[in-house]
Short mmCIF file of C-alpha atoms and ligand atoms in Angstrom, two decimals:
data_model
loop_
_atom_site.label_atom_id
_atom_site.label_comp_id
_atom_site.label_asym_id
_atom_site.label_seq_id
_atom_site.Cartn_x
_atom_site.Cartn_y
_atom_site.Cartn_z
CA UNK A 395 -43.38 31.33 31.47
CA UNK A 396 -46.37 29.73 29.97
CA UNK A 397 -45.54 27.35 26.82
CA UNK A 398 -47.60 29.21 24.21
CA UNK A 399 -46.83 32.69 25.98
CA UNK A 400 -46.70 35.43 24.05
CA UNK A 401 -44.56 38.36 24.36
CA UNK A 402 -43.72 39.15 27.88
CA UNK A 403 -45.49 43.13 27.33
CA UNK A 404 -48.48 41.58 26.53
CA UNK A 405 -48.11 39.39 29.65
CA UNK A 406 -48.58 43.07 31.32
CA UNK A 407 -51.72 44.12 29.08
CA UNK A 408 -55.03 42.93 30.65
CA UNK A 409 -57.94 42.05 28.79
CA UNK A 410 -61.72 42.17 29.90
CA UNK A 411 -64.50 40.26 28.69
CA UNK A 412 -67.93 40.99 29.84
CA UNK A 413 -70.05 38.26 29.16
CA UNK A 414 -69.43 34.55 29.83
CA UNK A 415 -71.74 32.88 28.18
CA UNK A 416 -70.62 30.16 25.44
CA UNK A 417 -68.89 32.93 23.26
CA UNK A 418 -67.40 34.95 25.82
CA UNK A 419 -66.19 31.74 27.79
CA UNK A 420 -64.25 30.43 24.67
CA UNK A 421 -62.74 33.42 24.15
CA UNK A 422 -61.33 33.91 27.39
CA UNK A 423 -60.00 29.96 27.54
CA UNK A 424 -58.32 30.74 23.74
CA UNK A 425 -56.24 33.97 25.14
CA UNK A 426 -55.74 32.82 28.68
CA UNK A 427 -54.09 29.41 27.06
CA UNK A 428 -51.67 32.08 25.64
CA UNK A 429 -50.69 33.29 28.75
CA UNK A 430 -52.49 36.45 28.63
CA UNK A 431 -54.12 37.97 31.30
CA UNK A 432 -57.80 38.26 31.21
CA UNK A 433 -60.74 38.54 33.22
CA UNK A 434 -64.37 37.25 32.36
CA UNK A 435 -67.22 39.30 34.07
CA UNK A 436 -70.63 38.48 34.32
CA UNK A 437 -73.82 38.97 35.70
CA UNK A 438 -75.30 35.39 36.09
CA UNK A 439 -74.53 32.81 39.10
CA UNK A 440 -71.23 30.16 37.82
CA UNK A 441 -72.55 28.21 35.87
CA UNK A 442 -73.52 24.63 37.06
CA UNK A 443 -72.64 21.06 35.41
CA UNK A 444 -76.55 20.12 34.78
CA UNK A 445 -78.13 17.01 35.82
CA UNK A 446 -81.46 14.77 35.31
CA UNK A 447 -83.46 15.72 32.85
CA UNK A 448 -82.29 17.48 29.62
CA UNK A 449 -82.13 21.67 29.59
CA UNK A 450 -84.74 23.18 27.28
CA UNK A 451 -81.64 25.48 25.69
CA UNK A 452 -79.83 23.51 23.75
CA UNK A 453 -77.29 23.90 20.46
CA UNK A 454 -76.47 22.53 17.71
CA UNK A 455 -72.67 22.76 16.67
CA UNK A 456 -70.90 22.27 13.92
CA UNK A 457 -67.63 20.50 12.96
CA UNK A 458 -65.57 23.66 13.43
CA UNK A 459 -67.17 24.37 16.63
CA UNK A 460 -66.49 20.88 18.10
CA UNK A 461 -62.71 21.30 16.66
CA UNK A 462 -62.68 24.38 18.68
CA UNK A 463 -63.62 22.48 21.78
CA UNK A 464 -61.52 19.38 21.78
CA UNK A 465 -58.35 21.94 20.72
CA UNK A 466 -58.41 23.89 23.59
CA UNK A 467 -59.54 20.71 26.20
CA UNK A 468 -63.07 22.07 26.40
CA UNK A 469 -64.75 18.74 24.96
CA UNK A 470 -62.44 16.84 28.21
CA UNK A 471 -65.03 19.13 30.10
CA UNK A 472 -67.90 18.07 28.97
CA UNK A 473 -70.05 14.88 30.55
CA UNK A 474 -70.05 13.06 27.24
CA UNK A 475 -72.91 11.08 28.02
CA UNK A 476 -75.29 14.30 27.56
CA UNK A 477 -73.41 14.97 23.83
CA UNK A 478 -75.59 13.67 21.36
CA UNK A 479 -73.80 13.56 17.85
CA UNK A 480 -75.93 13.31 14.78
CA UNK A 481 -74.92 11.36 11.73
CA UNK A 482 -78.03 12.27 9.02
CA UNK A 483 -79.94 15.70 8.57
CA UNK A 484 -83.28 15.26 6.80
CA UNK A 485 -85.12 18.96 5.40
CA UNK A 486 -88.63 18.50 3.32
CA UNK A 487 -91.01 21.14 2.39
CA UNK A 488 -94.72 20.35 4.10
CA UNK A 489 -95.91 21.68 1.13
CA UNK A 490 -94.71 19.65 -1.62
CA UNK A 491 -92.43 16.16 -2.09
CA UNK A 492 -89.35 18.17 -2.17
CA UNK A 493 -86.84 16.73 0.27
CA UNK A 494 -82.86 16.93 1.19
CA UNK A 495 -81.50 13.71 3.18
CA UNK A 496 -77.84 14.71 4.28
CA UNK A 497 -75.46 11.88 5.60
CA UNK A 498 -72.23 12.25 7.54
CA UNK A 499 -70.77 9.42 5.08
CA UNK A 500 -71.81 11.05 1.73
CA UNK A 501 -68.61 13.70 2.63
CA UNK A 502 -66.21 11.38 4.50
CA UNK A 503 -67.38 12.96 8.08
CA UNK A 504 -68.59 10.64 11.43
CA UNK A 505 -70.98 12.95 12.35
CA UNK A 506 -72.83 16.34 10.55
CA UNK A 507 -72.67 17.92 13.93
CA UNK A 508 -73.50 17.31 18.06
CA UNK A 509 -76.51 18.50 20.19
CA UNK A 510 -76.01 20.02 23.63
CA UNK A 511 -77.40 22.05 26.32
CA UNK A 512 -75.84 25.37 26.15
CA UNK A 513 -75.69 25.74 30.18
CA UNK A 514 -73.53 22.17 29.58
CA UNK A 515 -71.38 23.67 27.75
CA UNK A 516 -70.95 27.08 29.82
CA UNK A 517 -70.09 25.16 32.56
CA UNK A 518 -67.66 22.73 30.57
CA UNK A 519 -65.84 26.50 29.75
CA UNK A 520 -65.99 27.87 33.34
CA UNK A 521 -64.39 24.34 34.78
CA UNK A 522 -61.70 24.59 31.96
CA UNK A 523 -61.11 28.31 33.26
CA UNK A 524 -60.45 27.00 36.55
CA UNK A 525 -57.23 25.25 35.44
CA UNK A 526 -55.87 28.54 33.41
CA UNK A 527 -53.74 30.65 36.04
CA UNK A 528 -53.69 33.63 34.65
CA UNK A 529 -57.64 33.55 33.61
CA UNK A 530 -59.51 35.19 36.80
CA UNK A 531 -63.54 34.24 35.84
CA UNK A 532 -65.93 36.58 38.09
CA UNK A 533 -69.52 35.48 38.54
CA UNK A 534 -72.53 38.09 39.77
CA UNK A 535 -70.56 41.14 38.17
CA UNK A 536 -73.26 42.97 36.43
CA UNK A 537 -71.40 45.73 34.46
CA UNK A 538 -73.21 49.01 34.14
CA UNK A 539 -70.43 51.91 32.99
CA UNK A 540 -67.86 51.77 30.30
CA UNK A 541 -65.35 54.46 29.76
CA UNK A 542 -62.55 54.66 27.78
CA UNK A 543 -59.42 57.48 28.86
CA UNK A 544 -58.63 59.15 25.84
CA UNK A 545 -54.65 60.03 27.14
CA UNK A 546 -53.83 56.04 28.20
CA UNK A 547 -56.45 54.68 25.62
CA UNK A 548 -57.01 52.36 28.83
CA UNK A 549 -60.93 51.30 29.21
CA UNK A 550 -62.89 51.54 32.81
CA UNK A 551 -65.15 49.05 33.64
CA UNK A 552 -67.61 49.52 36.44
CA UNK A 553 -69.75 47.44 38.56
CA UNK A 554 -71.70 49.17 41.20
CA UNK A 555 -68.69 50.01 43.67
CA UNK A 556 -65.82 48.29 41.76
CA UNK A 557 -63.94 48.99 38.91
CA UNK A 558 -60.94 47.40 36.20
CA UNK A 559 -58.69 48.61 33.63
CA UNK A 560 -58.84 47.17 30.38
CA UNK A 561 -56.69 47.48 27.37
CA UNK A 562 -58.57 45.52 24.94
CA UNK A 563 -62.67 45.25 26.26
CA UNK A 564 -64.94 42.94 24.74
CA UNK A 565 -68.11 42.93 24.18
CA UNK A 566 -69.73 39.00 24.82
CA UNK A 567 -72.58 39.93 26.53
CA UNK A 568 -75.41 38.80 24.23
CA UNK A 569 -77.97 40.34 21.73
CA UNK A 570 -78.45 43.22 24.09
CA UNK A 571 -75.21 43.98 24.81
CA UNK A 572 -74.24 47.04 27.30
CA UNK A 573 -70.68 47.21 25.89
CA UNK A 574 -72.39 47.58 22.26
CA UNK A 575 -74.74 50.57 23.41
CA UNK A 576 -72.12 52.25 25.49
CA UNK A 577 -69.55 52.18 22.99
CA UNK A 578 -72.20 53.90 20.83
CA UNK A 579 -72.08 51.25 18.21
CA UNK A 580 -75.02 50.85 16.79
CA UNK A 581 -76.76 46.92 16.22
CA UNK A 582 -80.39 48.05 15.37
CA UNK A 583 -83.02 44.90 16.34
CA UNK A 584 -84.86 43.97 13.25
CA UNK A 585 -88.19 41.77 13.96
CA UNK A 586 -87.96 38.75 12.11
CA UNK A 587 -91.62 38.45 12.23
CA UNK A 588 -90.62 35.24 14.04
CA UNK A 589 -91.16 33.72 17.53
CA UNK A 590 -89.82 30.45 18.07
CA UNK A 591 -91.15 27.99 20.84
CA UNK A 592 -88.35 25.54 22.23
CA UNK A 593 -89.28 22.21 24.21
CA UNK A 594 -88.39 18.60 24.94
CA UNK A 595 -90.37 15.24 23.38
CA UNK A 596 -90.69 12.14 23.72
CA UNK A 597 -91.12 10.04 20.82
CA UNK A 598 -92.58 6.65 20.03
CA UNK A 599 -89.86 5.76 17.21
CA UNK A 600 -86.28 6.48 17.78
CA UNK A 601 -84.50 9.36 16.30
CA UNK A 602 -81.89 7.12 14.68
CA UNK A 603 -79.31 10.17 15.48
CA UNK A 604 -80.97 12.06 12.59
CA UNK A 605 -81.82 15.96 12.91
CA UNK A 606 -85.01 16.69 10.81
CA UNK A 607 -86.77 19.74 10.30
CA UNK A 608 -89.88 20.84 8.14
CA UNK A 609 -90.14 24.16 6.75
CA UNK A 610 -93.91 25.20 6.58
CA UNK A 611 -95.63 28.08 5.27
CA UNK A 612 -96.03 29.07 8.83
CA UNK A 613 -92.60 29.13 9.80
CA UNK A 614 -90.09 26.01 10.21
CA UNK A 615 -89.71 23.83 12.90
CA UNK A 616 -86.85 21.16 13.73
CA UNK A 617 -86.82 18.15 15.84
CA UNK A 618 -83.37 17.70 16.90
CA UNK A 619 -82.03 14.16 18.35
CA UNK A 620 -81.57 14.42 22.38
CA UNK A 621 -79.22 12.24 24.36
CA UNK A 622 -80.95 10.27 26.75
CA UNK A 623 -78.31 9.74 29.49
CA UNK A 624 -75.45 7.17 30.43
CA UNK A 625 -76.22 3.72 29.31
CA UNK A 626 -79.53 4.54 28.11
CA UNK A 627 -79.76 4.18 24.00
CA UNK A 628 -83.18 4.09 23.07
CA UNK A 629 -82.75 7.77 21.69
CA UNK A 630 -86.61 8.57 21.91
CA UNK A 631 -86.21 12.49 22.80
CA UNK A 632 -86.18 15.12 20.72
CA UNK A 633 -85.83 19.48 21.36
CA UNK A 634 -87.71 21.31 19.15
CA UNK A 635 -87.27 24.39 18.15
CA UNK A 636 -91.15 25.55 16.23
CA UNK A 637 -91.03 29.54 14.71
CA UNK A 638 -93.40 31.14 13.15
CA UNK A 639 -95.72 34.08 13.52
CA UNK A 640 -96.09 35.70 17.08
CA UNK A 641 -100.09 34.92 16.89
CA UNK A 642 -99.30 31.20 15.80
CA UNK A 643 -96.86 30.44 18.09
CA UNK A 644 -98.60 32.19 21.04
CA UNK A 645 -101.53 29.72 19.95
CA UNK A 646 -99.12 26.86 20.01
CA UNK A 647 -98.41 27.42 23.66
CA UNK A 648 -101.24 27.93 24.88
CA UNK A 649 -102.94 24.58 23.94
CA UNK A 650 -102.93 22.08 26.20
CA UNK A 651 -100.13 19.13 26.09
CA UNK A 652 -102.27 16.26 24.36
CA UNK A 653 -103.63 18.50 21.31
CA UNK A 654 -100.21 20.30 21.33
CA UNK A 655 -98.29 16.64 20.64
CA UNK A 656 -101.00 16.16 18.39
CA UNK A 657 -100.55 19.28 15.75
CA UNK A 658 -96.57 18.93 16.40
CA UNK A 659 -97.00 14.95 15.32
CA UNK A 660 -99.02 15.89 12.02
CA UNK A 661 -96.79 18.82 11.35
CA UNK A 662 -93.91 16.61 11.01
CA UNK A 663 -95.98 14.08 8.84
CA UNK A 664 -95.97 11.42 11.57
CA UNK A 665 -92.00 11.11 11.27
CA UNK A 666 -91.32 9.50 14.63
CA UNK A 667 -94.45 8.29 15.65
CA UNK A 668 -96.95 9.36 18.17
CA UNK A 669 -95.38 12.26 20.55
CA UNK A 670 -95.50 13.38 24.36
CA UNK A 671 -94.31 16.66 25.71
CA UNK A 672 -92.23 16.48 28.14
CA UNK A 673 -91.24 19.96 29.40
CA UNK A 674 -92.57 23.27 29.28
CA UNK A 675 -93.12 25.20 26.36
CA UNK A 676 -91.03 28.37 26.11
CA UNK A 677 -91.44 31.06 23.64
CA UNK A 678 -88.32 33.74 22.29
CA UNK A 679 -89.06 36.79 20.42
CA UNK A 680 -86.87 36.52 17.47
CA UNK A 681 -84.78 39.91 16.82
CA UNK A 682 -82.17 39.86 14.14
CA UNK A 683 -79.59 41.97 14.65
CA UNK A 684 -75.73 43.14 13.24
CA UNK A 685 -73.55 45.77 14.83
CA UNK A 686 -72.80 48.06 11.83
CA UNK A 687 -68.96 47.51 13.33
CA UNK A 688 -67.46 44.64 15.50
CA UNK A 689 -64.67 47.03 16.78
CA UNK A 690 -64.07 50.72 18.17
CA UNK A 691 -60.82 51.53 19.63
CA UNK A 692 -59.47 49.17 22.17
CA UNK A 693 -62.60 47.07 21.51
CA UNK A 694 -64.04 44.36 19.95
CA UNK A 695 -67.60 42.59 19.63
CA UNK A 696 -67.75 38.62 19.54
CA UNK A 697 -70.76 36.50 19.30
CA UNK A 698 -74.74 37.82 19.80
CA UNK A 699 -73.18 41.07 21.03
CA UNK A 700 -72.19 41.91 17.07
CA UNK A 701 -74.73 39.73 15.48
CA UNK A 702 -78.22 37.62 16.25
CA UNK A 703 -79.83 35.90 13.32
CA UNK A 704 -82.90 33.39 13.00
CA UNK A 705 -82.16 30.16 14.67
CA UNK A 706 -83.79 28.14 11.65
CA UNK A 707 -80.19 26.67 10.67
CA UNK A 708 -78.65 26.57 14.26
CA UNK A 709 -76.07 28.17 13.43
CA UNK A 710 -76.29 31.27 16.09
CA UNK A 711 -73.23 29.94 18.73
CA UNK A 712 -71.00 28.12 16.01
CA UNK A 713 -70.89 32.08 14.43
CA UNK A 714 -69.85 33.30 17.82
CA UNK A 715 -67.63 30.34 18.31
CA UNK A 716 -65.52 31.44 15.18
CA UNK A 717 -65.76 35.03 16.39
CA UNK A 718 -63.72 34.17 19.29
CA UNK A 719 -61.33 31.90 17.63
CA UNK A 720 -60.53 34.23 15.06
CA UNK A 721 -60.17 37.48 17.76
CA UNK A 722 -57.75 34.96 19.85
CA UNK A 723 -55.87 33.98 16.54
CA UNK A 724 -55.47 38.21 15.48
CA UNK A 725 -54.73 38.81 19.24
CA UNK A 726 -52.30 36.26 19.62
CA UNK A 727 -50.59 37.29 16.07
CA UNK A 728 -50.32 40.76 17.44
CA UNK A 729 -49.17 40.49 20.65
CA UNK A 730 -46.40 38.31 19.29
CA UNK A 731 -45.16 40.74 16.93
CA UNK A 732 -45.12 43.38 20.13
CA UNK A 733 -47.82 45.31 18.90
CA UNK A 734 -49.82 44.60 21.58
CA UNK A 735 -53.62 42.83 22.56
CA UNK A 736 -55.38 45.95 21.45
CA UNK A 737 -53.03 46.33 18.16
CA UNK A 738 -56.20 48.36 15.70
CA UNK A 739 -54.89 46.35 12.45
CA UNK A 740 -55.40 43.10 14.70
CA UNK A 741 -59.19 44.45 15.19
CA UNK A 742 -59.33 45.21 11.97
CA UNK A 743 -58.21 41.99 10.44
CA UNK A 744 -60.76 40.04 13.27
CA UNK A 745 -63.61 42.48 11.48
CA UNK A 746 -62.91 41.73 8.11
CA UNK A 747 -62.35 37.97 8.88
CA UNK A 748 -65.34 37.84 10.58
CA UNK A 749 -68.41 40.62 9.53
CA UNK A 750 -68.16 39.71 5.82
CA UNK A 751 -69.12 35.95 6.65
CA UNK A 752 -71.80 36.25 9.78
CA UNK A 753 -73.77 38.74 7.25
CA UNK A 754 -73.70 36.30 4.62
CA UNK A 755 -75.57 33.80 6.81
CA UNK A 756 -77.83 35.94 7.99
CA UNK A 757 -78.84 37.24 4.72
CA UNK A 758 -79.04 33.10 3.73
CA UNK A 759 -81.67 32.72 6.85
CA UNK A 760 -83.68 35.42 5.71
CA UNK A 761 -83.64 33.89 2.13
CA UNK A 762 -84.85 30.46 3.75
CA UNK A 763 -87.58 32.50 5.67
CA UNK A 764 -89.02 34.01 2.69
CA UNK A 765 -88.54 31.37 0.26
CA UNK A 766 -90.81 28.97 2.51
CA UNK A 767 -93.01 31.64 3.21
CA UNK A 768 -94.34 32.00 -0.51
CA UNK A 769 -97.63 30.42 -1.50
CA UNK A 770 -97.16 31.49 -5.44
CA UNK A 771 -97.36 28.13 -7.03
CA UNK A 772 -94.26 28.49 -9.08
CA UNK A 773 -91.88 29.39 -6.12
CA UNK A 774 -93.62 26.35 -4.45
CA UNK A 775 -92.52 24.54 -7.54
CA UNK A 776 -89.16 25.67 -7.52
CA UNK A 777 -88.59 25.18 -4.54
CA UNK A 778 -89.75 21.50 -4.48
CA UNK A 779 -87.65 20.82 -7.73
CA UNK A 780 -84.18 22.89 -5.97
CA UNK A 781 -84.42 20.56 -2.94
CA UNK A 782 -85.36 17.75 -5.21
CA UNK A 783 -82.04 18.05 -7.59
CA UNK A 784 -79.53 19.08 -4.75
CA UNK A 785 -80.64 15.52 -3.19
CA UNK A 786 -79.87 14.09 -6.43
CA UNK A 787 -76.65 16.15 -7.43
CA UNK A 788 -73.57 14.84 -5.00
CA UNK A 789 -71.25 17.86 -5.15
CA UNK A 790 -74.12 20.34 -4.47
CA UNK A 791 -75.65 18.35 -1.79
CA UNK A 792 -72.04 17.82 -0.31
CA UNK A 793 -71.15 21.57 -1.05
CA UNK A 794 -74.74 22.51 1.56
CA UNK A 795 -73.15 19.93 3.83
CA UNK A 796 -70.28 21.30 4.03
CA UNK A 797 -71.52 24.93 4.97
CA UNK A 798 -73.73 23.62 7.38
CA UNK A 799 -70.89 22.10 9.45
CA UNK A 800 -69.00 25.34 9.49
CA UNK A 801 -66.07 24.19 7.05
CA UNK A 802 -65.11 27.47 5.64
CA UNK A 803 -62.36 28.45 3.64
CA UNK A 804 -61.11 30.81 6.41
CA UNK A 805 -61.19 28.71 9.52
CA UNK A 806 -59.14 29.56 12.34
CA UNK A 807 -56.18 26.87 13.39
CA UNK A 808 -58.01 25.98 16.72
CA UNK A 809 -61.09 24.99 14.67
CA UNK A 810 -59.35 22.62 12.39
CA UNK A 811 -58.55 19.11 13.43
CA UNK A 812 -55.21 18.37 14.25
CA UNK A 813 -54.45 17.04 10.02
CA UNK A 814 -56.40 18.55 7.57
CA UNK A 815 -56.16 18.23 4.24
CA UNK A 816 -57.53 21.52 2.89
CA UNK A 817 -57.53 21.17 -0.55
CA UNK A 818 -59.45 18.01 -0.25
CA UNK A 819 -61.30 20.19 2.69
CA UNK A 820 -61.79 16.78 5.07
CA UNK A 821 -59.90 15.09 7.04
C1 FAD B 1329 -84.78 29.33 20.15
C2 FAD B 1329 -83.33 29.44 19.81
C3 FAD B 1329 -82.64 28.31 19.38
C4 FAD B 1329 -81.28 28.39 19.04
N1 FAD B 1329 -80.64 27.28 18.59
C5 FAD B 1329 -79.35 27.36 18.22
C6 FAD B 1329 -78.64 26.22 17.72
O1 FAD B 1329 -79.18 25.11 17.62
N2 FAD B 1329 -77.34 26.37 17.34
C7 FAD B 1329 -76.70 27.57 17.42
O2 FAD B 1329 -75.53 27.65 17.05
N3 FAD B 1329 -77.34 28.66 17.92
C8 FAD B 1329 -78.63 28.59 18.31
N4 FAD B 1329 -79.27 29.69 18.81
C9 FAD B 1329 -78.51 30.94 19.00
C10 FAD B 1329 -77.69 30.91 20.29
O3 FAD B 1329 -78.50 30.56 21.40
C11 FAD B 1329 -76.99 32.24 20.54
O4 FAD B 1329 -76.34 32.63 19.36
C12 FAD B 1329 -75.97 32.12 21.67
O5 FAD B 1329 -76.58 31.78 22.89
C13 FAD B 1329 -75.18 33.40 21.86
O6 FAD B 1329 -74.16 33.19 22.80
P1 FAD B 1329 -73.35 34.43 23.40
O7 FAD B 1329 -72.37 33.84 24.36
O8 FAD B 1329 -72.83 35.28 22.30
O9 FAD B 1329 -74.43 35.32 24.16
P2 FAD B 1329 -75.36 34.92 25.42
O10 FAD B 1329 -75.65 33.46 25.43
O11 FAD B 1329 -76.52 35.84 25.38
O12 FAD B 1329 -74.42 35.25 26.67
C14 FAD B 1329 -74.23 36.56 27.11
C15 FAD B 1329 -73.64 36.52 28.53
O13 FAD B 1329 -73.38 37.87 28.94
C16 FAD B 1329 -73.84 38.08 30.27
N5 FAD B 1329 -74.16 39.51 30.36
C17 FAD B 1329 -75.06 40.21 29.64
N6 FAD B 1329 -75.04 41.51 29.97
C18 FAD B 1329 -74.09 41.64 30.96
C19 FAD B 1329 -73.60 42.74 31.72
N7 FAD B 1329 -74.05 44.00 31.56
N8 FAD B 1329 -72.63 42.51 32.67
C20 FAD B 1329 -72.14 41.25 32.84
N9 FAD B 1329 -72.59 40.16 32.14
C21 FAD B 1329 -73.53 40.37 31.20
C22 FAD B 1329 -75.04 37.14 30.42
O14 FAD B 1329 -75.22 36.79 31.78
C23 FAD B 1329 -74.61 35.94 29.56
O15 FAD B 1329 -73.93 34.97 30.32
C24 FAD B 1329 -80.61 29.65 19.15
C25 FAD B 1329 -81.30 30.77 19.60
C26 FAD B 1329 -82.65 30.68 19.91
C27 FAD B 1329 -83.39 31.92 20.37
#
């Protein structure tokens, strides 16, 4: 029997996950680790360890999503020389001297958070998979029918020609998720207004492991520090991440490489010195979205299936992250009780764990969207004066810090380093 197993009538109960991207993938590690059986489907090719030159996706995580990772022997996965951590976040307002410089010391931490490619990390996950026996990871398995029997409460899961029986189905197949629509849940798109343009630069003065990023009136855009590979340290890459109106942004692609480096090196006030592009420019619609419910009998939503929310904060996969560490945590709970993987109170405790927090930051993006958006001159001056006294007022400035690394008060086990001290919150 496995060491964490659970009960052995869950060890019966089989769980599906469509969807194995970053979300999906950690969820199916979490409740495979408990001996559970559970199989990932999805409609992309395995994913690869990547090589050479840096993805253009990348992610930020947080504290509690790197917790996450080294708990369950994820981080062992990863090809540390392509992690790059960052100690210091710098925010300032183009329009104004308002400015917020965050360091990992100020609150006791290493590092505020890590930057990685996010097909790194899916393949970190699907190698981890590999070494879970009862975890069966299928690649090229587009799903395209749901059904759920109404006599053994059992869901059918189709692909073309084949099918599988779930008792709990989840939903980790992105912002426009099948299992979502079929389930008849609804998870209305709302336009942000936004596009955002995502590329890799090259910098003349290095990064100094030090995320910054410059809200405009046009939209914000963040330079985040790249690794540049084994034994290099001259840290002169950044990905950016540039939204703002469709129009602008369209605009912004479309110039050519030398004038493009040269509005991206004023925009950021010369920060880092002249810049080169280095990749291409690609350009995301941004949709915000939230399921109006994460679960439905016998099934639950994790990640950008139940929620998708402006990537201004990079906070998008550490949401998801929690999702699936909180699910596993109910799941486990449940199935060690006897209830079972599918147990509705466990579904409904993952909901209420979960909904009440991902619509709080989205709500806090779209805040941060409008606020820099205003040209009024006394929300400009506000706003200049707010980021002005939280650099100059500890707790509040540790307090944003905090939040921004994903320390909440409700953080799953597998999220928390092995001794915490949670009344002093650090560690
Ligand atoms: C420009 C930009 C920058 C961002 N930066 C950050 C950041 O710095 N930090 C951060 O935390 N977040 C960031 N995000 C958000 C982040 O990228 C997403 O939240 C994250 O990728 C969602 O992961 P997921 O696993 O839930 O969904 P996805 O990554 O969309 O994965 C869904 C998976 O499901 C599979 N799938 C879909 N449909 C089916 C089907 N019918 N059958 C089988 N398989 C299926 C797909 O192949 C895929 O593998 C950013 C987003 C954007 C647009």
């Amino acid at each position: 029997m496995h060491p964490n197993s659970v009960s052995s009538a869950s060890e019966k109960q089989h769980i599906v996950i469509v969807g194995g991207g970053m979300t999906g993938g950690l969820l199916a590690v979490l409740l495979a680790e408990q001996g559970l059986n559970v199989t990932v489907l999805d409609g992309a090719p395995a994913p690869a360890m990547p090589e050479g030159a840096a993805q253009l996706r990348v992610s930020t995580l947080t504290e509690a999503s790197h917790w996450l990772l080294r708990n369950t022997g994820v981080w062992d996965c990863l090809d540390l020389s392509r992690v790059q951590p960052y100690h210091a976040m710098q925010v300032w307002d183009q329009d104004g001297t308002g400015e917020v410089l965050f360091r990992a010391e100020e609150i006791g931490a290493k590092s505020l958070g890590w930057l990685l490619e996010n097909g790194h990390l899916a393949a970190a996950l699907y190698r981890k998979a590999a070494t879970l026996p009862t975890l069966d990871w299928q690649c090229g398995v587009q799903v395209d029918a749901l059904r759920r029997d109404a006599k053994t409460g059992q869901w059918a899961v189709r692909s073309g020609d084949s099918f599988w029986q779930a008792d709990l189905l989840v939903g980790a197949d992105g912002a426009r998720s099948q299992v979502r629509e079929q389930a008849g849940i609804s998870g209305g798109p709302r336009d942000s207004g936004h596009h955002a343009l995502v590329a890799t630069i090259a910098t003349q003065r290095p990064h100094d492991g030090c995320a910054r990023q410059v809200f405009m009136e046009t939209g914000p855009l963040a330079l985040l520090p790249l690794f540049t590979g084994e034994g290099q340290d001259d840290q002169r890459q950044c990905s950016i991440v540039w939204s703002g109106w469709p129009q602008r942004i369209a605009a912004l692609r479309d110039k050519d490489a030398a004038a493009f480096a040269a509005e991206l090196q004023a925009a950021v006030g010369g920060a880092l010195g002249p810049v080169t592009l280095l990749s291409e420019r690609a350009v995301f619609p941004i949709q915000e979205r939230h399921a109006s419910q994460y679960i439905s009998a016998g099934l639950a939503l994790v990640g950008d299936a139940a929620h998708v929310i402006h990537p201004l904060a990079g906070q998008g996969v550490n949401l998801g992250l929690l999702d699936a560490a909180v699910l596993a945590e109910e799941v486990k709970r449940a199935c060690e009780q006897g209830s079972g993987c599918a147990d509705p109170s466990a579904l409904a405790r993952y909901q209420r764990r979960r909904r009440g927090e991902n619509l709080l930051m989205q709500n806090a993006m779209r805040g941060f969207q409008s606020l820099f958006e205003q040209r009024a001159l006394p929300v400009r001056w506000l706003r200049n004066t707010g980021m002005r006294w939280v650099n100059q007022a500890g707790p509040v400035k540790g307090f944003f810090a905090r939040q921004a690394m994903g320390r909440s008060a409700d953080l799953p086990a597998k999220a928390r380093p092995p001794v915490w001290d949670a009344r002093a919150n650090r560690h």
